[in-house]
Coordinates of C-alpha atoms in Angstrom, one line a residue:
M1 CA 80.2 101.2 84.7
K2 CA 78.5 104.6 85.1
V3 CA 80.7 107.6 86.1
S4 CA 78.5 108.2 89.1
N5 CA 79.3 104.7 90.4
I6 CA 83.0 105.3 90.1
I7 CA 82.8 108.6 91.9
S8 CA 80.6 106.9 94.5
A9 CA 83.4 104.4 95.2
L10 CA 86.0 107.1 95.4
G11 CA 83.8 109.1 97.8
N12 CA 83.3 106.3 100.3
N13 CA 85.8 107.2 102.9
N14 CA 84.9 104.1 104.9
S15 CA 86.2 101.8 102.1
I16 CA 89.6 100.9 100.6
Y17 CA 89.0 102.5 97.1
P18 CA 90.0 106.1 97.9
L19 CA 93.1 104.7 99.6
L20 CA 94.1 102.7 96.6
V21 CA 93.7 105.6 94.2
R22 CA 95.8 107.8 96.4
D23 CA 98.4 105.1 97.1
C24 CA 98.9 103.6 93.6
G25 CA 97.8 106.4 91.4
I26 CA 99.3 109.5 93.0
E27 CA 101.1 109.1 96.3
N28 CA 103.6 106.3 95.4
V29 CA 104.8 108.0 92.3
A30 CA 105.2 111.4 94.0
K31 CA 107.0 110.0 97.0
V32 CA 109.6 108.1 94.9
T33 CA 110.2 111.1 92.8
M34 CA 110.6 113.5 95.8
T35 CA 112.8 111.0 97.6
Y36 CA 115.2 110.9 94.6
K37 CA 115.3 114.7 94.3
Q38 CA 115.8 115.2 98.1
N39 CA 118.8 112.8 98.3
K40 CA 120.2 114.0 94.9
K41 CA 121.0 117.4 96.6
E42 CA 124.0 115.7 98.3
S43 CA 124.6 112.4 96.4
D44 CA 123.5 111.0 93.0
F45 CA 124.6 107.6 94.1
I46 CA 122.6 107.6 97.3
A47 CA 119.6 109.1 95.6
K48 CA 119.3 106.1 93.3
H49 CA 119.3 103.7 96.3
A50 CA 116.9 105.9 98.3
A51 CA 114.5 106.0 95.4
R52 CA 114.7 102.2 94.9
E53 CA 114.1 101.6 98.6
R54 CA 111.1 103.9 98.6
A55 CA 109.7 102.3 95.4
V56 CA 110.0 98.8 96.9
E57 CA 108.5 100.0 100.2
E58 CA 105.5 101.8 98.7
Y59 CA 104.6 99.4 95.8
G60 CA 105.4 96.3 97.9
T61 CA 103.1 97.5 100.6
S62 CA 100.4 98.2 98.0
A63 CA 100.8 94.7 96.5
V64 CA 100.2 93.2 99.9
W65 CA 97.2 95.4 100.4
L66 CA 95.7 94.6 97.0
G67 CA 96.6 91.0 96.6
G68 CA 97.8 89.6 99.9
V69 CA 95.1 90.6 102.3
P70 CA 92.2 89.6 100.1
F71 CA 93.8 86.3 99.2
I72 CA 94.5 85.5 102.9
G73 CA 90.8 86.4 103.7
F74 CA 89.7 84.1 100.8
L75 CA 91.7 81.2 102.1
A76 CA 90.4 81.8 105.6
D77 CA 86.8 81.7 104.4
K78 CA 87.4 78.5 102.6
I79 CA 88.7 76.9 105.8
I80 CA 85.7 78.2 107.7
E81 CA 83.4 76.6 105.1
K82 CA 85.3 73.4 105.1
K83 CA 84.6 73.2 108.9
G84 CA 80.9 73.3 108.1
F85 CA 80.2 76.9 108.8
S86 CA 79.0 79.7 106.5
S87 CA 81.6 82.4 105.9
Q88 CA 78.8 84.8 105.2
I89 CA 77.7 85.2 108.8
S90 CA 78.5 88.6 110.3
T91 CA 80.4 88.2 113.5
E92 CA 78.4 91.1 115.0
L93 CA 75.6 88.5 115.4
L94 CA 77.7 86.7 118.0
K95 CA 77.2 89.6 120.4
D96 CA 74.4 89.9 122.9
N97 CA 72.0 92.1 121.1
P98 CA 68.2 91.8 121.7
L99 CA 67.5 93.0 118.1
Q100 CA 70.2 91.3 116.1
S101 CA 71.8 88.1 117.3
L102 CA 72.0 84.5 116.3
E103 CA 69.0 83.6 118.5
T104 CA 66.9 86.6 117.5
N105 CA 67.5 86.1 113.8
I106 CA 66.8 82.3 114.0
S107 CA 63.5 83.0 115.7
R108 CA 62.6 85.9 113.3
F109 CA 63.5 84.2 110.0
K110 CA 62.9 80.5 110.7
N111 CA 59.8 80.5 108.5
S112 CA 60.7 83.0 105.8
A113 CA 64.4 81.9 105.2
P114 CA 64.7 78.4 106.6
D115 CA 67.8 77.5 104.6
L116 CA 69.8 80.5 105.8
V117 CA 68.6 80.0 109.3
K118 CA 70.3 76.5 109.2
D119 CA 73.6 78.4 108.8
L120 CA 72.9 80.4 111.9
E121 CA 71.8 77.2 113.8
K122 CA 75.1 75.5 113.0
V123 CA 77.0 78.4 114.5
L124 CA 74.7 78.6 117.6
D125 CA 75.3 74.9 118.2
N126 CA 79.1 75.4 118.2
K127 CA 79.7 79.1 118.8
S128 CA 83.1 78.6 120.4
A129 CA 84.5 76.8 117.4
F130 CA 83.1 79.4 115.0
K131 CA 84.6 82.2 117.1
K132 CA 88.0 80.6 117.1
L133 CA 87.9 80.3 113.3
Q134 CA 86.9 83.9 113.0
V135 CA 89.6 85.0 115.4
G136 CA 92.1 82.9 113.4
K137 CA 90.9 84.7 110.2
F138 CA 91.4 88.1 111.9
L139 CA 94.9 87.2 113.1
A140 CA 95.9 85.7 109.7
T141 CA 94.7 88.8 107.8
T142 CA 96.5 91.1 110.2
I143 CA 99.6 89.4 111.5
I144 CA 100.8 88.0 108.2
P145 CA 100.5 91.3 106.3
I146 CA 102.1 93.1 109.2
A147 CA 105.0 90.6 109.2
L148 CA 105.4 91.0 105.4
M149 CA 105.1 94.8 105.2
G150 CA 106.6 95.8 108.6
F151 CA 109.4 93.2 109.0
V152 CA 110.2 91.0 106.0
L153 CA 110.0 93.6 103.2
P154 CA 112.1 96.3 105.1
R155 CA 114.8 93.7 106.0
L156 CA 115.1 92.5 102.4
N157 CA 115.1 96.1 101.2
F158 CA 117.8 97.2 103.6
N159 CA 120.0 94.1 103.0
Y160 CA 119.9 94.7 99.3
T161 CA 121.0 98.3 99.8
K162 CA 123.8 97.2 102.2
K163 CA 125.0 94.6 99.6
K164 CA 125.1 97.2 96.8
L165 CA 127.0 99.7 99.0
E166 CA 129.5 97.1 99.9
E167 CA 130.0 96.1 96.3
T168 CA 130.6 99.7 95.1
K169 CA 132.7 100.8 98.0
K170 CA 131.7 104.3 97.0
E171 CA 131.6 106.9 99.8
L172 CA 129.4 109.9 100.4
P173 CA 130.6 113.4 100.0
V174 CA 131.7 115.1 103.2
V175 CA 128.8 116.7 105.0
D176 CA 128.2 117.9 108.5
F177 CA 126.4 114.8 109.9
Q178 CA 125.5 114.6 113.6
S179 CA 126.9 111.4 115.2
V180 CA 124.6 108.4 115.0
K181 CA 124.8 105.6 117.5
K182 CA 123.2 102.2 117.3
Q183 CA 120.1 102.0 119.4
S184 CA 118.4 98.9 120.6
V185 CA 114.7 98.5 120.0
T186 CA 112.7 100.5 122.5
A187 CA 109.8 99.2 124.5
S188 CA 107.4 100.9 122.1
A189 CA 108.2 98.4 119.4
V190 CA 106.1 95.3 119.2
S191 CA 107.6 92.1 120.8
I192 CA 106.0 89.1 119.2
K193 CA 108.0 86.6 121.3
S194 CA 106.7 88.0 124.6
S195 CA 103.1 88.3 123.4
K196 CA 100.6 85.7 124.4
I197 CA 97.5 85.4 122.3
S198 CA 94.2 85.2 124.2
F199 CA 91.3 84.1 122.1
K200 CA 88.9 85.3 124.8
G201 CA 90.4 88.8 124.8
L202 CA 90.4 88.9 121.0
D203 CA 86.6 88.3 120.9
S204 CA 86.1 92.0 121.1
L205 CA 87.9 92.4 117.7
L206 CA 85.2 90.4 115.9
G207 CA 82.9 92.5 113.9
I208 CA 85.1 95.5 113.4
S209 CA 84.8 97.3 110.1
N210 CA 87.2 96.9 107.1
L211 CA 88.5 100.4 107.8
Q212 CA 89.2 99.6 111.4
K213 CA 91.1 96.5 110.3
M214 CA 93.2 98.6 107.9
M215 CA 93.9 101.0 110.8
I216 CA 95.1 98.1 112.9
L217 CA 97.3 96.9 110.0
D218 CA 98.8 100.3 109.7
G219 CA 99.5 100.4 113.4
G220 CA 101.3 97.1 113.2
L221 CA 103.1 98.2 110.1
T222 CA 104.3 101.3 111.9
A223 CA 105.6 99.3 114.8
G224 CA 107.3 96.8 112.5
R225 CA 109.0 99.5 110.5
I226 CA 110.2 101.3 113.6
R227 CA 111.7 98.1 114.8
T228 CA 113.5 97.3 111.6
A229 CA 114.8 100.8 111.1
R230 CA 118.6 100.9 111.0
N231 CA 119.3 103.7 113.5
K232 CA 117.6 106.1 115.9
D233 CA 117.2 108.9 113.3
E234 CA 115.5 106.5 110.9
K235 CA 113.3 105.2 113.7
A236 CA 112.2 108.8 114.5
E237 CA 111.6 109.6 110.9
V238 CA 109.6 106.5 110.3
A239 CA 107.4 107.2 113.4
F240 CA 106.9 110.8 112.2
K241 CA 106.0 109.7 108.7
M242 CA 103.7 106.9 109.7
A243 CA 101.8 109.0 112.2
G244 CA 101.2 111.6 109.5
M245 CA 100.1 108.9 107.0
C246 CA 97.6 107.3 109.4
Y247 CA 96.0 110.7 110.1
L248 CA 95.9 111.8 106.5
N249 CA 94.6 108.4 105.3
Y250 CA 91.8 107.8 107.8
R251 CA 90.9 111.1 109.6
A252 CA 91.6 113.9 107.2
P253 CA 89.4 112.7 104.2
K254 CA 86.3 112.6 106.4
L255 CA 87.0 116.1 107.8
I256 CA 87.6 117.4 104.2
E257 CA 84.3 115.7 103.1
K258 CA 82.4 117.4 105.9
G259 CA 84.0 120.7 105.2
L260 CA 83.3 120.6 101.5
N261 CA 79.7 119.6 102.0
K262 CA 79.2 122.5 104.5
L263 CA 80.9 124.9 102.2
T264 CA 78.8 123.9 99.1
K265 CA 75.6 124.3 101.1
R266 CA 76.7 127.7 102.5
L267 CA 78.0 129.2 99.2
F268 CA 75.6 127.6 96.7
G269 CA 72.7 126.3 98.7
I270 CA 73.2 122.8 97.4
N271 CA 72.8 119.7 99.6
T272 CA 75.6 117.2 98.8
E273 CA 75.1 114.7 101.6
L274 CA 73.8 111.9 99.3
D275 CA 75.9 109.5 97.3
T276 CA 76.3 110.2 93.6
K277 CA 74.6 106.9 92.7
I278 CA 71.5 108.1 94.5
L279 CA 71.7 111.6 92.9
D280 CA 71.9 109.9 89.5
N281 CA 69.0 107.6 90.2
K282 CA 66.1 108.6 88.0
E283 CA 63.6 106.6 90.0
F284 CA 64.6 108.4 93.1
I285 CA 64.5 111.8 91.6
S286 CA 61.0 111.1 90.1
A287 CA 59.7 109.9 93.5
V288 CA 61.0 113.0 95.2
K289 CA 59.4 115.2 92.6
N290 CA 56.0 113.5 93.1
K291 CA 56.5 113.2 96.8
L292 CA 56.3 109.4 96.7
V293 CA 59.3 108.6 98.8
E294 CA 58.2 106.5 101.9
L295 CA 60.7 106.6 104.8
P296 CA 60.8 104.9 108.2
K297 CA 58.7 107.0 110.5
S298 CA 61.1 106.5 113.4
D299 CA 64.8 106.3 114.0
A300 CA 64.3 103.6 116.7
P301 CA 66.3 100.5 115.8
E302 CA 63.3 98.2 116.1
K303 CA 61.2 100.4 113.8
M304 CA 64.0 100.7 111.2
L305 CA 64.5 96.9 111.1
E306 CA 60.8 96.4 110.8
F307 CA 60.6 98.8 107.9
I308 CA 63.3 97.2 105.8
E309 CA 62.0 93.8 106.5
T310 CA 58.3 94.4 105.8
K311 CA 58.9 96.8 102.9
P312 CA 61.9 95.4 101.0
D313 CA 60.6 96.8 97.7
S314 CA 60.2 100.3 99.0
L315 CA 62.5 102.9 97.4
F316 CA 64.3 103.5 100.7
S317 CA 65.0 99.8 101.1
K318 CA 66.4 99.6 97.6
L319 CA 68.6 102.7 98.2
A320 CA 69.9 101.1 101.4
E321 CA 70.6 97.9 99.5
G322 CA 72.5 99.9 96.8
Q323 CA 74.6 101.4 99.5
K324 CA 75.3 97.9 100.9
L325 CA 73.6 98.8 104.2
V326 CA 71.3 95.8 103.9
Q327 CA 71.3 92.6 101.9
Y328 CA 68.3 90.7 100.5
T329 CA 67.8 87.3 99.0
A330 CA 66.4 86.7 95.6
D331 CA 63.0 86.4 97.2
R332 CA 63.5 89.9 98.8
I333 CA 64.0 88.5 102.3
R334 CA 66.5 90.3 104.4
D335 CA 69.5 88.0 104.8
P336 CA 69.5 86.9 108.4
R337 CA 73.2 86.2 108.3
K338 CA 74.1 89.8 107.9
Y339 CA 74.2 92.5 110.5
V340 CA 72.5 95.8 109.8
D341 CA 74.2 99.0 111.0
I342 CA 71.2 101.0 112.2
K343 CA 73.3 104.1 112.7
K344 CA 74.2 104.2 109.0
L345 CA 70.6 103.5 108.0
N346 CA 69.5 106.5 110.0
G347 CA 72.3 108.6 108.4
L348 CA 70.9 107.6 104.9
K349 CA 67.3 108.5 106.1
E350 CA 68.5 111.9 107.3
A351 CA 70.4 112.6 104.1
V352 CA 67.3 111.7 102.0
E353 CA 65.0 113.9 104.1
G354 CA 67.4 116.8 103.7
F355 CA 67.7 116.4 100.0
M356 CA 63.9 116.1 99.6
T357 CA 63.3 119.3 101.6
D358 CA 65.9 121.4 99.8
S359 CA 65.2 120.1 96.3
I360 CA 61.4 120.7 96.6
E361 CA 61.9 124.2 98.0
S362 CA 64.2 125.0 95.0
G363 CA 61.2 124.8 92.6
S364 CA 62.7 122.1 90.3
V365 CA 63.8 118.8 91.7
E366 CA 65.4 117.7 88.4
K367 CA 67.5 120.9 88.1
Y368 CA 68.5 120.8 91.7
A369 CA 69.5 117.1 91.5
K370 CA 71.7 117.8 88.4
K371 CA 73.4 120.6 90.3
A372 CA 73.8 118.4 93.4
L373 CA 75.3 115.6 91.3
K374 CA 77.8 117.9 89.7
A375 CA 78.7 119.5 93.1
K376 CA 79.0 116.1 94.8
S377 CA 81.2 114.8 92.0
F378 CA 83.4 117.9 92.3
N379 CA 83.7 117.5 96.1
V380 CA 84.7 113.8 95.8
I381 CA 87.4 114.5 93.2
A382 CA 88.5 117.6 95.2
N383 CA 88.7 115.5 98.4
V384 CA 90.9 112.9 96.6
L385 CA 93.2 115.6 95.2
I386 CA 93.5 117.5 98.4
S387 CA 94.2 114.4 100.5
S388 CA 96.6 113.1 97.9
F389 CA 98.5 116.4 97.8
L390 CA 98.8 116.3 101.6
L391 CA 100.0 112.7 101.5
A392 CA 102.2 112.9 98.4
V393 CA 103.6 116.4 98.6
A394 CA 103.0 118.1 101.9
L395 CA 103.9 115.2 104.2
P396 CA 107.2 114.3 102.5
K397 CA 108.2 118.0 102.5
V398 CA 107.6 118.2 106.2
Q399 CA 109.3 114.8 106.7
F400 CA 112.4 116.1 104.8
L401 CA 112.4 119.2 106.9
F402 CA 112.2 117.0 110.1
R403 CA 115.2 115.0 108.8
K404 CA 117.2 118.1 108.0
L405 CA 116.6 119.7 111.4
R406 CA 117.4 116.4 113.2
T407 CA 120.5 115.2 111.2
N408 CA 121.7 118.2 109.3
S409 CA 121.5 116.1 106.1
N410 CA 119.2 115.6 103.1
I411 CA 120.2 111.9 102.8
E412 CA 118.1 109.0 104.0
P413 CA 119.4 108.3 107.6
G414 CA 119.4 104.5 107.2
I415 CA 121.3 104.5 103.9
R416 CA 123.8 107.2 105.2
L417 CA 124.7 104.9 108.2
E418 CA 125.2 101.9 105.9
N419 CA 127.5 103.9 103.7
E420 CA 129.5 105.2 106.7
R421 CA 130.1 101.6 107.9
K422 CA 132.0 100.6 104.7

């Protein structure tokens, strides 16, 4: 695999790849190490249990993300296919959209892609059943991971710690703890028993992006871990930590990316809006140099769709395909089962236009492209490092300060209470 492709994956802040690199490669290791050192200030014994709890929590969660969620999705797709439907159909097509819907795509592609249209017709004939299957898939890929990561895993983790503390009968050194009282679960925690699932209400969740699904999962994970926390101080700390994690995982990298792109343009005059795969594409660079890049003449949704459908072999259509913004069949027919995000296509068009203008004005498109590729690669790596530092170092430091101010102790509040109960 080319280096530009790897950096491209890391630079896609709408995908899971940057999160995986930060979680497994940097954040988890740093958090376990820092947890041990923080607790070791007052107790070597507690430090070992705290580090083990953090390792199980972080790597267990990563395992569910990496293996559990994709596997559940795979099984759900198999069930959908066994019921006679294609799992490749975008749920966005179920919505009333004059340009992209089941009815519209059936009419538009019935002659050019008749086999794929049959998949759409099956759904149209029994839309209700297909919706229920898709809602079931959504619930399975959210509720099961939330239950595992937010409820089951913490309980097992905490019970193991409690068992070990009871076995050792070893007590903490005397420190000035604030009194801790048991607190019942507040109304902010999720109550599964009282919840009633409405398939009609859940229709609005169909078609959300993978990143939005991940945000929902982390929201449920937060609620679960607050609920399973062992005392009010641990609940407060979990809420504080998870709020910071959600912001730094989903919002901060996009802001950092925008900031780095603007800074690079202001300081060096280099446009880094395009993906590294495109900047490393010799066909694209040659076409820009010779002014042969044909782009949609309008941002209007109908014109954009018309362009990618009637000109599938154009360079812009190929670039869009490479960015997974559009999918084509082997015969270069746009896959009617897939929804096209026009906003993202327009974003690609604007980025290409900006690069073309700046690179041509520079006097040498090739040299400008090489500089842009290096600058973009640097920005992507810098983004991963900055966001990783914020998650793996800055957030835990602030979390430990929060704990110290709240409990006057460096020790994990949940483990401290278990030890006090012996």
